[in-house]
Amino acid sequence: MLKKILIGLVALVVVLLIAGAVVLMIVDSRLAGAVSAAGTEKLGVETKVETVNVDPLRGEVHAATLTVANPPDYSDNKALTLGEFNVDVTMGSLLSDTVEVALIGLKDLHVRIEKSGDGNNFSVIMGNLKKSEEDEEEEPENEEGKKFIVRTLLLENITAVVVAPIVGELELDVAERIELNDVMSDNAEGLLLSELTGRIMPLIMSAVMNKLSGIADLPAELVGMVGQLGGDLDGVIGAMGGGVADLVNSAKSQVLEGVLEDAGGAVGNIVEGVGEGLGETVDDVVEDTVGEGVEDAADKVKEGIGNLFGE
């Protein structure tokens, strides 16, 4: 009798384990499909997620290799690739209408900007995003689907390459780390997955553009493109509302801090050498020679970015 009970218990455990594995596989595939569909809907180009894994015991969701395709008439390369993203979520909230997310971590982001003629691939994508936002404003408010409340968004290791006919390829290390808090501060009830996806793209593009604007002697071919992207991004931010503008400005300041640190180290080394050679103090050299250069660089940045940040 005892033996039969033990066999029955073991069989029950096996059935539960198999059922749990099947449920997780279904959840994983549905999440991957949901993220892919949300990205495609917002950006107007094919967005894919290869794998999504859910760990219910730790309250974690891990996805690997997200890709955003180029628009038509551009290369077969991906406009954006994301190595992995991790989500720390309160698992109990997955069963409710509003999912509480403590952290979304995006790692190994790579952006490929392609210039072709008078346009570029991300002007097309940002135009699609802006149109999507405007279409949603005209439609009755849709409350269907889960909403997400995100406390912190962390972006790590952002790189980019700019491809243009004359310049060729320009590779950029954009930022090692950007941390944004209160991502949903302007919408306490949370955002739909498609809305959340739409918010992330302007943050990434603003980081890349600020890195580009900090390059001394940026080729004229790219200065015009930066200005064009600035106008596109400004339009998207305006369509999305003030909350996105605040996030973009926060990301901007963190990227510019890195740009200034890099430039400051190089300028410091040059000034120190000049000061020793000419018998001048470092302060004198900075005041007399670097100041004018910084002002000129600032003017170029403003010209390229336009009124992107409303300044």
PDB file of C-alpha atoms in Angstrom:
ATOM      1  CA  MET A   1       0.000   0.000   0.000  1.00  0.00           C
ATOM      2  CA  LEU A   2       2.764   2.416   1.009  1.00  0.00           C
ATOM      3  CA  LYS A   3       4.638   1.565  -2.161  1.00  0.00           C
ATOM      4  CA  LYS A   4       1.595   2.442  -4.274  1.00  0.00           C
ATOM      5  CA  ILE A   5       1.226   5.770  -2.456  1.00  0.00           C
ATOM      6  CA  LEU A   6       4.893   6.631  -3.058  1.00  0.00           C
ATOM      7  CA  ILE A   7       4.617   5.698  -6.723  1.00  0.00           C
ATOM      8  CA  GLY A   8       1.503   7.858  -6.981  1.00  0.00           C
ATOM      9  CA  LEU A   9       3.265  10.828  -5.363  1.00  0.00           C
ATOM     10  CA  VAL A  10       6.257  10.497  -7.670  1.00  0.00           C
ATOM     11  CA  ALA A  11       3.943  10.324 -10.675  1.00  0.00           C
ATOM     12  CA  LEU A  12       2.111  13.443  -9.454  1.00  0.00           C
ATOM     13  CA  VAL A  13       5.389  15.345  -9.060  1.00  0.00           C
ATOM     14  CA  VAL A  14       6.477  14.322 -12.561  1.00  0.00           C
ATOM     15  CA  VAL A  15       3.144  15.438 -14.009  1.00  0.00           C
ATOM     16  CA  LEU A  16       3.385  18.791 -12.188  1.00  0.00           C
ATOM     17  CA  LEU A  17       6.948  19.324 -13.406  1.00  0.00           C
ATOM     18  CA  ILE A  18       5.981  18.555 -16.990  1.00  0.00           C
ATOM     19  CA  ALA A  19       2.926  20.793 -16.730  1.00  0.00           C
ATOM     20  CA  GLY A  20       5.051  23.579 -15.271  1.00  0.00           C
ATOM     21  CA  ALA A  21       7.595  23.249 -18.056  1.00  0.00           C
ATOM     22  CA  VAL A  22       4.846  23.372 -20.681  1.00  0.00           C
ATOM     23  CA  VAL A  23       3.302  26.461 -19.062  1.00  0.00           C
ATOM     24  CA  LEU A  24       6.680  28.230 -18.991  1.00  0.00           C
ATOM     25  CA  MET A  25       7.304  27.342 -22.641  1.00  0.00           C
ATOM     26  CA  ILE A  26       3.920  28.820 -23.547  1.00  0.00           C
ATOM     27  CA  VAL A  27       4.612  31.941 -21.474  1.00  0.00           C
ATOM     28  CA  ASP A  28       8.072  32.301 -23.037  1.00  0.00           C
ATOM     29  CA  SER A  29       6.787  32.016 -26.598  1.00  0.00           C
ATOM     30  CA  ARG A  30       3.880  34.380 -25.949  1.00  0.00           C
ATOM     31  CA  LEU A  31       6.180  36.978 -24.417  1.00  0.00           C
ATOM     32  CA  ALA A  32       8.584  36.762 -27.352  1.00  0.00           C
ATOM     33  CA  GLY A  33       5.678  37.177 -29.740  1.00  0.00           C
ATOM     34  CA  ALA A  34       4.248  40.095 -27.758  1.00  0.00           C
ATOM     35  CA  VAL A  35       7.542  41.998 -27.688  1.00  0.00           C
ATOM     36  CA  SER A  36       8.123  41.384 -31.404  1.00  0.00           C
ATOM     37  CA  ALA A  37       4.613  42.506 -32.306  1.00  0.00           C
ATOM     38  CA  ALA A  38       4.832  45.623 -30.118  1.00  0.00           C
ATOM     39  CA  GLY A  39       8.106  46.699 -31.694  1.00  0.00           C
ATOM     40  CA  THR A  40       6.882  46.077 -35.236  1.00  0.00           C
ATOM     41  CA  GLU A  41       3.670  47.995 -34.564  1.00  0.00           C
ATOM     42  CA  LYS A  42       5.466  51.044 -33.183  1.00  0.00           C
ATOM     43  CA  LEU A  43       8.498  51.233 -35.457  1.00  0.00           C
ATOM     44  CA  GLY A  44       6.887  50.160 -38.714  1.00  0.00           C
ATOM     45  CA  VAL A  45       9.679  47.674 -39.465  1.00  0.00           C
ATOM     46  CA  GLU A  46      10.110  44.036 -38.537  1.00  0.00           C
ATOM     47  CA  THR A  47      11.182  43.574 -34.928  1.00  0.00           C
ATOM     48  CA  LYS A  48      12.183  40.134 -33.655  1.00  0.00           C
ATOM     49  CA  VAL A  49      13.141  38.552 -30.350  1.00  0.00           C
ATOM     50  CA  GLU A  50      14.898  35.212 -30.606  1.00  0.00           C
ATOM     51  CA  THR A  51      14.365  33.851 -27.096  1.00  0.00           C
ATOM     52  CA  VAL A  52      12.547  34.805 -23.918  1.00  0.00           C
ATOM     53  CA  ASN A  53      13.033  32.867 -20.699  1.00  0.00           C
ATOM     54  CA  VAL A  54      10.982  33.312 -17.530  1.00  0.00           C
ATOM     55  CA  ASP A  55      12.307  32.421 -14.080  1.00  0.00           C
ATOM     56  CA  PRO A  56       9.255  32.515 -11.780  1.00  0.00           C
ATOM     57  CA  LEU A  57      11.241  31.721  -8.653  1.00  0.00           C
ATOM     58  CA  ARG A  58      13.479  34.777  -9.025  1.00  0.00           C
ATOM     59  CA  GLY A  59      10.942  37.032 -10.667  1.00  0.00           C
ATOM     60  CA  GLU A  60      13.143  37.543 -13.724  1.00  0.00           C
ATOM     61  CA  VAL A  61      12.543  37.632 -17.453  1.00  0.00           C
ATOM     62  CA  HIS A  62      15.550  37.308 -19.753  1.00  0.00           C
ATOM     63  CA  ALA A  63      15.504  37.829 -23.512  1.00  0.00           C
ATOM     64  CA  ALA A  64      18.335  37.416 -25.977  1.00  0.00           C
ATOM     65  CA  THR A  65      18.976  39.021 -29.361  1.00  0.00           C
ATOM     66  CA  LEU A  66      16.373  41.573 -30.298  1.00  0.00           C
ATOM     67  CA  THR A  67      16.709  42.980 -33.821  1.00  0.00           C
ATOM     68  CA  VAL A  68      15.061  45.875 -35.644  1.00  0.00           C
ATOM     69  CA  ALA A  69      15.154  45.583 -39.434  1.00  0.00           C
ATOM     70  CA  ASN A  70      16.020  48.375 -41.832  1.00  0.00           C
ATOM     71  CA  PRO A  71      13.215  50.082 -43.772  1.00  0.00           C
ATOM     72  CA  PRO A  72      12.787  49.296 -47.490  1.00  0.00           C
ATOM     73  CA  ASP A  73      15.451  50.712 -49.838  1.00  0.00           C
ATOM     74  CA  TYR A  74      18.202  50.316 -47.240  1.00  0.00           C
ATOM     75  CA  SER A  75      20.687  47.489 -46.673  1.00  0.00           C
ATOM     76  CA  ASP A  76      19.851  44.072 -45.282  1.00  0.00           C
ATOM     77  CA  ASN A  77      21.791  44.919 -42.117  1.00  0.00           C
ATOM     78  CA  LYS A  78      19.821  45.476 -38.937  1.00  0.00           C
ATOM     79  CA  ALA A  79      19.109  49.064 -37.938  1.00  0.00           C
ATOM     80  CA  LEU A  80      19.365  48.083 -34.274  1.00  0.00           C
ATOM     81  CA  THR A  81      20.495  44.996 -32.406  1.00  0.00           C
ATOM     82  CA  LEU A  82      20.181  44.329 -28.697  1.00  0.00           C
ATOM     83  CA  GLY A  83      22.311  41.576 -27.210  1.00  0.00           C
ATOM     84  CA  GLU A  84      20.104  40.943 -24.210  1.00  0.00           C
ATOM     85  CA  PHE A  85      17.578  42.518 -21.929  1.00  0.00           C
ATOM     86  CA  ASN A  86      16.595  41.552 -18.433  1.00  0.00           C
ATOM     87  CA  VAL A  87      13.485  42.421 -16.484  1.00  0.00           C
ATOM     88  CA  ASP A  88      13.128  42.209 -12.715  1.00  0.00           C
ATOM     89  CA  VAL A  89       9.413  41.866 -12.157  1.00  0.00           C
ATOM     90  CA  THR A  90       7.060  41.076  -9.289  1.00  0.00           C
ATOM     91  CA  MET A  91       5.832  37.720 -10.571  1.00  0.00           C
ATOM     92  CA  GLY A  92       2.518  38.000  -8.748  1.00  0.00           C
ATOM     93  CA  SER A  93       1.759  41.116 -10.743  1.00  0.00           C
ATOM     94  CA  LEU A  94       1.956  39.131 -13.994  1.00  0.00           C
ATOM     95  CA  LEU A  95      -1.492  37.807 -13.148  1.00  0.00           C
ATOM     96  CA  SER A  96      -2.909  41.310 -12.678  1.00  0.00           C
ATOM     97  CA  ASP A  97      -3.745  43.969 -15.236  1.00  0.00           C
ATOM     98  CA  THR A  98      -0.727  46.070 -14.234  1.00  0.00           C
ATOM     99  CA  VAL A  99       2.742  44.508 -14.161  1.00  0.00           C
ATOM    100  CA  GLU A 100       5.199  46.098 -11.739  1.00  0.00           C
ATOM    101  CA  VAL A 101       8.780  46.183 -13.034  1.00  0.00           C
ATOM    102  CA  ALA A 102      11.624  47.228 -10.736  1.00  0.00           C
ATOM    103  CA  LEU A 103      14.247  47.242 -13.488  1.00  0.00           C
ATOM    104  CA  ILE A 104      14.563  46.866 -17.237  1.00  0.00           C
ATOM    105  CA  GLY A 105      18.173  46.330 -18.251  1.00  0.00           C
ATOM    106  CA  LEU A 106      19.215  46.649 -21.903  1.00  0.00           C
ATOM    107  CA  LYS A 107      22.746  45.496 -22.693  1.00  0.00           C
ATOM    108  CA  ASP A 108      24.945  45.575 -25.812  1.00  0.00           C
ATOM    109  CA  LEU A 109      22.889  47.961 -27.929  1.00  0.00           C
ATOM    110  CA  HIS A 110      24.216  48.608 -31.428  1.00  0.00           C
ATOM    111  CA  VAL A 111      22.711  51.193 -33.765  1.00  0.00           C
ATOM    112  CA  ARG A 112      23.446  51.359 -37.494  1.00  0.00           C
ATOM    113  CA  ILE A 113      22.581  54.687 -39.140  1.00  0.00           C
ATOM    114  CA  GLU A 114      22.667  54.577 -42.940  1.00  0.00           C
ATOM    115  CA  LYS A 115      22.627  57.740 -45.046  1.00  0.00           C
ATOM    116  CA  SER A 116      21.229  57.463 -48.546  1.00  0.00           C
ATOM    117  CA  GLY A 117      20.614  60.481 -50.745  1.00  0.00           C
ATOM    118  CA  ASP A 118      18.836  63.164 -48.747  1.00  0.00           C
ATOM    119  CA  GLY A 119      17.550  60.730 -46.133  1.00  0.00           C
ATOM    120  CA  ASN A 120      18.591  58.036 -43.685  1.00  0.00           C
ATOM    121  CA  ASN A 121      17.116  54.862 -42.263  1.00  0.00           C
ATOM    122  CA  PHE A 122      16.359  56.227 -38.803  1.00  0.00           C
ATOM    123  CA  SER A 123      14.496  59.231 -40.183  1.00  0.00           C
ATOM    124  CA  VAL A 124      12.142  56.666 -41.718  1.00  0.00           C
ATOM    125  CA  ILE A 125      11.852  54.693 -38.470  1.00  0.00           C
ATOM    126  CA  MET A 126      11.317  57.814 -36.359  1.00  0.00           C
ATOM    127  CA  GLY A 127       8.706  58.978 -38.877  1.00  0.00           C
ATOM    128  CA  ASN A 128       6.892  55.657 -38.449  1.00  0.00           C
ATOM    129  CA  LEU A 129       7.031  56.036 -34.671  1.00  0.00           C
ATOM    130  CA  LYS A 130       5.654  59.580 -34.820  1.00  0.00           C
ATOM    131  CA  LYS A 131       2.804  58.508 -37.102  1.00  0.00           C
ATOM    132  CA  SER A 132       1.986  55.636 -34.754  1.00  0.00           C
ATOM    133  CA  GLU A 133       1.730  58.057 -31.829  1.00  0.00           C
ATOM    134  CA  GLU A 134      -0.448  60.481 -33.789  1.00  0.00           C
ATOM    135  CA  ASP A 135      -2.752  57.681 -34.972  1.00  0.00           C
ATOM    136  CA  GLU A 136      -3.237  56.522 -31.389  1.00  0.00           C
ATOM    137  CA  GLU A 137      -4.249  60.024 -30.309  1.00  0.00           C
ATOM    138  CA  GLU A 138      -6.987  60.073 -32.956  1.00  0.00           C
ATOM    139  CA  GLU A 139      -8.336  56.644 -32.005  1.00  0.00           C
ATOM    140  CA  PRO A 140     -10.502  55.952 -28.929  1.00  0.00           C
ATOM    141  CA  GLU A 141      -8.354  55.070 -25.935  1.00  0.00           C
ATOM    142  CA  ASN A 142      -7.605  51.361 -25.877  1.00  0.00           C
ATOM    143  CA  GLU A 143      -7.376  49.894 -22.403  1.00  0.00           C
ATOM    144  CA  GLU A 144      -6.920  46.284 -23.541  1.00  0.00           C
ATOM    145  CA  GLY A 145      -3.763  44.404 -22.650  1.00  0.00           C
ATOM    146  CA  LYS A 146      -1.464  44.482 -19.671  1.00  0.00           C
ATOM    147  CA  LYS A 147       0.110  47.726 -18.560  1.00  0.00           C
ATOM    148  CA  PHE A 148       3.618  48.133 -17.192  1.00  0.00           C
ATOM    149  CA  ILE A 149       4.958  50.341 -14.426  1.00  0.00           C
ATOM    150  CA  VAL A 150       8.748  50.635 -14.722  1.00  0.00           C
ATOM    151  CA  ARG A 151      10.834  52.098 -11.913  1.00  0.00           C
ATOM    152  CA  THR A 152      14.318  52.030 -13.494  1.00  0.00           C
ATOM    153  CA  LEU A 153      15.616  51.673 -17.041  1.00  0.00           C
ATOM    154  CA  LEU A 154      19.304  50.777 -17.414  1.00  0.00           C
ATOM    155  CA  LEU A 155      21.113  50.899 -20.772  1.00  0.00           C
ATOM    156  CA  GLU A 156      24.645  49.483 -20.940  1.00  0.00           C
ATOM    157  CA  ASN A 157      27.298  49.387 -23.663  1.00  0.00           C
ATOM    158  CA  ILE A 158      25.712  51.448 -26.424  1.00  0.00           C
ATOM    159  CA  THR A 159      27.660  51.541 -29.688  1.00  0.00           C
ATOM    160  CA  ALA A 160      26.850  52.822 -33.153  1.00  0.00           C
ATOM    161  CA  VAL A 161      28.136  52.959 -36.695  1.00  0.00           C
ATOM    162  CA  VAL A 162      27.250  55.702 -39.157  1.00  0.00           C
ATOM    163  CA  VAL A 163      27.464  54.730 -42.830  1.00  0.00           C
ATOM    164  CA  ALA A 164      27.571  57.487 -45.458  1.00  0.00           C
ATOM    165  CA  PRO A 165      28.731  57.575 -49.109  1.00  0.00           C
ATOM    166  CA  ILE A 166      31.608  60.037 -48.622  1.00  0.00           C
ATOM    167  CA  VAL A 167      32.596  59.393 -45.006  1.00  0.00           C
ATOM    168  CA  GLY A 168      32.370  55.616 -45.231  1.00  0.00           C
ATOM    169  CA  GLU A 169      31.886  54.060 -41.794  1.00  0.00           C
ATOM    170  CA  LEU A 170      32.249  56.010 -38.559  1.00  0.00           C
ATOM    171  CA  GLU A 171      32.203  53.844 -35.421  1.00  0.00           C
ATOM    172  CA  LEU A 172      31.133  55.290 -32.073  1.00  0.00           C
ATOM    173  CA  ASP A 173      31.312  54.181 -28.455  1.00  0.00           C
ATOM    174  CA  VAL A 174      28.193  56.038 -27.360  1.00  0.00           C
ATOM    175  CA  ALA A 175      27.862  55.307 -23.646  1.00  0.00           C
ATOM    176  CA  GLU A 176      28.903  52.654 -21.163  1.00  0.00           C
ATOM    177  CA  ARG A 177      25.912  53.211 -18.896  1.00  0.00           C
ATOM    178  CA  ILE A 178      22.744  55.304 -18.796  1.00  0.00           C
ATOM    179  CA  GLU A 179      20.402  54.912 -15.828  1.00  0.00           C
ATOM    180  CA  LEU A 180      16.945  56.482 -15.855  1.00  0.00           C
ATOM    181  CA  ASN A 181      14.587  56.437 -12.886  1.00  0.00           C
ATOM    182  CA  ASP A 182      10.840  57.003 -12.617  1.00  0.00           C
ATOM    183  CA  VAL A 183      10.356  55.937 -16.218  1.00  0.00           C
ATOM    184  CA  MET A 184       6.587  55.937 -15.761  1.00  0.00           C
ATOM    185  CA  SER A 185       6.329  59.044 -13.566  1.00  0.00           C
ATOM    186  CA  ASP A 186       3.925  60.733 -16.013  1.00  0.00           C
ATOM    187  CA  ASN A 187       1.537  57.769 -16.114  1.00  0.00           C
ATOM    188  CA  ALA A 188       0.919  56.181 -12.725  1.00  0.00           C
ATOM    189  CA  GLU A 189      -1.413  53.577 -14.233  1.00  0.00           C
ATOM    190  CA  GLY A 190       1.344  52.201 -16.447  1.00  0.00           C
ATOM    191  CA  LEU A 191       1.819  51.886 -20.188  1.00  0.00           C
ATOM    192  CA  LEU A 192       0.913  49.222 -22.699  1.00  0.00           C
ATOM    193  CA  LEU A 193       3.835  47.181 -24.014  1.00  0.00           C
ATOM    194  CA  SER A 194       3.715  48.965 -27.374  1.00  0.00           C
ATOM    195  CA  GLU A 195       3.890  52.359 -25.622  1.00  0.00           C
ATOM    196  CA  LEU A 196       6.832  51.238 -23.519  1.00  0.00           C
ATOM    197  CA  THR A 197       8.626  50.042 -26.647  1.00  0.00           C
ATOM    198  CA  GLY A 198       8.019  53.405 -28.268  1.00  0.00           C
ATOM    199  CA  ARG A 199       9.612  55.254 -25.361  1.00  0.00           C
ATOM    200  CA  ILE A 200      12.892  53.373 -25.503  1.00  0.00           C
ATOM    201  CA  MET A 201      13.790  54.206 -29.123  1.00  0.00           C
ATOM    202  CA  PRO A 202      13.982  58.021 -28.645  1.00  0.00           C
ATOM    203  CA  LEU A 203      16.260  57.484 -25.644  1.00  0.00           C
ATOM    204  CA  ILE A 204      18.676  55.388 -27.683  1.00  0.00           C
ATOM    205  CA  MET A 205      18.664  57.811 -30.613  1.00  0.00           C
ATOM    206  CA  SER A 206      19.160  60.860 -28.395  1.00  0.00           C
ATOM    207  CA  ALA A 207      22.215  59.187 -26.860  1.00  0.00           C
ATOM    208  CA  VAL A 208      23.708  58.465 -30.295  1.00  0.00           C
ATOM    209  CA  MET A 209      23.024  61.992 -31.546  1.00  0.00           C
ATOM    210  CA  ASN A 210      24.603  63.618 -28.528  1.00  0.00           C
ATOM    211  CA  LYS A 211      27.707  61.528 -29.078  1.00  0.00           C
ATOM    212  CA  LEU A 212      27.804  62.602 -32.721  1.00  0.00           C
ATOM    213  CA  SER A 213      27.340  66.258 -31.815  1.00  0.00           C
ATOM    214  CA  GLY A 214      30.325  66.071 -29.480  1.00  0.00           C
ATOM    215  CA  ILE A 215      32.731  65.089 -32.266  1.00  0.00           C
ATOM    216  CA  ALA A 216      35.104  67.875 -33.244  1.00  0.00           C
ATOM    217  CA  ASP A 217      35.236  68.614 -36.984  1.00  0.00           C
ATOM    218  CA  LEU A 218      32.248  66.422 -37.768  1.00  0.00           C
ATOM    219  CA  PRO A 219      32.145  65.985 -41.572  1.00  0.00           C
ATOM    220  CA  ALA A 220      29.661  68.297 -43.292  1.00  0.00           C
ATOM    221  CA  GLU A 221      27.904  65.267 -44.755  1.00  0.00           C
ATOM    222  CA  LEU A 222      27.029  64.133 -41.221  1.00  0.00           C
ATOM    223  CA  VAL A 223      26.265  67.579 -39.762  1.00  0.00           C
ATOM    224  CA  GLY A 224      23.269  67.861 -42.066  1.00  0.00           C
ATOM    225  CA  MET A 225      22.129  64.357 -41.177  1.00  0.00           C
ATOM    226  CA  VAL A 226      22.365  65.103 -37.441  1.00  0.00           C
ATOM    227  CA  GLY A 227      20.186  68.156 -37.967  1.00  0.00           C
ATOM    228  CA  GLN A 228      17.667  66.077 -39.903  1.00  0.00           C
ATOM    229  CA  LEU A 229      17.546  63.409 -37.204  1.00  0.00           C
ATOM    230  CA  GLY A 230      17.200  66.131 -34.591  1.00  0.00           C
ATOM    231  CA  GLY A 231      14.055  67.396 -36.258  1.00  0.00           C
ATOM    232  CA  ASP A 232      12.669  63.862 -36.556  1.00  0.00           C
ATOM    233  CA  LEU A 233      13.389  63.084 -32.923  1.00  0.00           C
ATOM    234  CA  ASP A 234      11.923  66.401 -31.818  1.00  0.00           C
ATOM    235  CA  GLY A 235       8.696  65.503 -33.620  1.00  0.00           C
ATOM    236  CA  VAL A 236       8.504  62.104 -31.924  1.00  0.00           C
ATOM    237  CA  ILE A 237       9.109  63.599 -28.483  1.00  0.00           C
ATOM    238  CA  GLY A 238       6.413  66.196 -29.090  1.00  0.00           C
ATOM    239  CA  ALA A 239       3.936  63.489 -30.102  1.00  0.00           C
ATOM    240  CA  MET A 240       4.742  61.379 -27.038  1.00  0.00           C
ATOM    241  CA  GLY A 241       4.444  64.114 -24.428  1.00  0.00           C
ATOM    242  CA  GLY A 242       6.420  65.686 -21.608  1.00  0.00           C
ATOM    243  CA  GLY A 243       7.365  62.493 -19.799  1.00  0.00           C
ATOM    244  CA  VAL A 244       9.475  61.316 -22.716  1.00  0.00           C
ATOM    245  CA  ALA A 245      11.131  64.731 -23.029  1.00  0.00           C
ATOM    246  CA  ASP A 246      12.236  64.514 -19.387  1.00  0.00           C
ATOM    247  CA  LEU A 247      13.735  61.063 -19.938  1.00  0.00           C
ATOM    248  CA  VAL A 248      15.538  62.188 -23.090  1.00  0.00           C
ATOM    249  CA  ASN A 249      17.013  65.191 -21.295  1.00  0.00           C
ATOM    250  CA  SER A 250      18.228  62.945 -18.480  1.00  0.00           C
ATOM    251  CA  ALA A 251      19.871  60.586 -20.983  1.00  0.00           C
ATOM    252  CA  LYS A 252      21.346  63.587 -22.790  1.00  0.00           C
ATOM    253  CA  SER A 253      23.051  64.882 -19.664  1.00  0.00           C
ATOM    254  CA  GLN A 254      24.606  61.492 -18.891  1.00  0.00           C
ATOM    255  CA  VAL A 255      25.983  61.090 -22.423  1.00  0.00           C
ATOM    256  CA  LEU A 256      27.335  64.647 -22.482  1.00  0.00           C
ATOM    257  CA  GLU A 257      29.084  64.034 -19.159  1.00  0.00           C
ATOM    258  CA  GLY A 258      30.978  61.200 -20.838  1.00  0.00           C
ATOM    259  CA  VAL A 259      31.762  63.344 -23.885  1.00  0.00           C
ATOM    260  CA  LEU A 260      33.083  66.171 -21.721  1.00  0.00           C
ATOM    261  CA  GLU A 261      35.152  63.773 -19.614  1.00  0.00           C
ATOM    262  CA  ASP A 262      36.779  62.351 -22.754  1.00  0.00           C
ATOM    263  CA  ALA A 263      37.367  65.801 -24.221  1.00  0.00           C
ATOM    264  CA  GLY A 264      38.564  67.167 -20.889  1.00  0.00           C
ATOM    265  CA  GLY A 265      41.230  64.495 -20.552  1.00  0.00           C
ATOM    266  CA  ALA A 266      42.550  65.140 -24.047  1.00  0.00           C
ATOM    267  CA  VAL A 267      42.491  68.921 -23.638  1.00  0.00           C
ATOM    268  CA  GLY A 268      44.181  68.648 -20.256  1.00  0.00           C
ATOM    269  CA  ASN A 269      47.079  66.681 -21.707  1.00  0.00           C
ATOM    270  CA  ILE A 270      47.517  69.116 -24.602  1.00  0.00           C
ATOM    271  CA  VAL A 271      47.347  72.183 -22.380  1.00  0.00           C
ATOM    272  CA  GLU A 272      49.827  70.761 -19.906  1.00  0.00           C
ATOM    273  CA  GLY A 273      52.350  70.162 -22.686  1.00  0.00           C
ATOM    274  CA  VAL A 274      51.867  73.608 -24.178  1.00  0.00           C
ATOM    275  CA  GLY A 275      52.189  75.231 -20.768  1.00  0.00           C
ATOM    276  CA  GLU A 276      55.484  73.534 -20.062  1.00  0.00           C
ATOM    277  CA  GLY A 277      56.895  74.432 -23.485  1.00  0.00           C
ATOM    278  CA  LEU A 278      55.951  78.110 -23.434  1.00  0.00           C
ATOM    279  CA  GLY A 279      56.306  78.856 -19.755  1.00  0.00           C
ATOM    280  CA  GLU A 280      52.620  79.709 -19.388  1.00  0.00           C
ATOM    281  CA  THR A 281      50.333  78.437 -16.684  1.00  0.00           C
ATOM    282  CA  VAL A 282      47.707  75.889 -17.532  1.00  0.00           C
ATOM    283  CA  ASP A 283      44.970  78.312 -16.541  1.00  0.00           C
ATOM    284  CA  ASP A 284      46.284  80.953 -18.954  1.00  0.00           C
ATOM    285  CA  VAL A 285      46.365  78.492 -21.829  1.00  0.00           C
ATOM    286  CA  VAL A 286      42.852  77.243 -21.115  1.00  0.00           C
ATOM    287  CA  GLU A 287      41.507  80.766 -20.862  1.00  0.00           C
ATOM    288  CA  ASP A 288      43.243  82.102 -23.981  1.00  0.00           C
ATOM    289  CA  THR A 289      43.095  79.170 -26.399  1.00  0.00           C
ATOM    290  CA  VAL A 290      40.603  76.540 -25.293  1.00  0.00           C
ATOM    291  CA  GLY A 291      37.774  78.889 -24.393  1.00  0.00           C
ATOM    292  CA  GLU A 292      37.244  80.087 -27.934  1.00  0.00           C
ATOM    293  CA  GLY A 293      37.406  76.537 -29.256  1.00  0.00           C
ATOM    294  CA  VAL A 294      34.775  75.361 -26.771  1.00  0.00           C
ATOM    295  CA  GLU A 295      32.491  78.226 -27.752  1.00  0.00           C
ATOM    296  CA  ASP A 296      32.898  77.380 -31.449  1.00  0.00           C
ATOM    297  CA  ALA A 297      32.199  73.709 -30.745  1.00  0.00           C
ATOM    298  CA  ALA A 298      29.110  74.623 -28.741  1.00  0.00           C
ATOM    299  CA  ASP A 299      27.810  76.721 -31.626  1.00  0.00           C
ATOM    300  CA  LYS A 300      28.289  73.779 -34.017  1.00  0.00           C
ATOM    301  CA  VAL A 301      26.438  71.450 -31.654  1.00  0.00           C
ATOM    302  CA  LYS A 302      23.483  73.825 -31.404  1.00  0.00           C
ATOM    303  CA  GLU A 303      23.415  74.243 -35.163  1.00  0.00           C
ATOM    304  CA  GLY A 304      23.434  70.495 -35.759  1.00  0.00           C
ATOM    305  CA  ILE A 305      20.914  69.522 -33.100  1.00  0.00           C
ATOM    306  CA  GLY A 306      18.560  72.446 -33.734  1.00  0.00           C
ATOM    307  CA  ASN A 307      15.810  72.831 -31.174  1.00  0.00           C
ATOM    308  CA  LEU A 308      15.741  69.137 -30.291  1.00  0.00           C
ATOM    309  CA  PHE A 309      15.685  69.734 -26.559  1.00  0.00           C
ATOM    310  CA  GLY A 310      13.782  72.998 -26.615  1.00  0.00           C
ATOM    311  CA  GLU A 311      16.787  75.081 -25.677  1.00  0.00           C
TER     312      GLU A 311
END
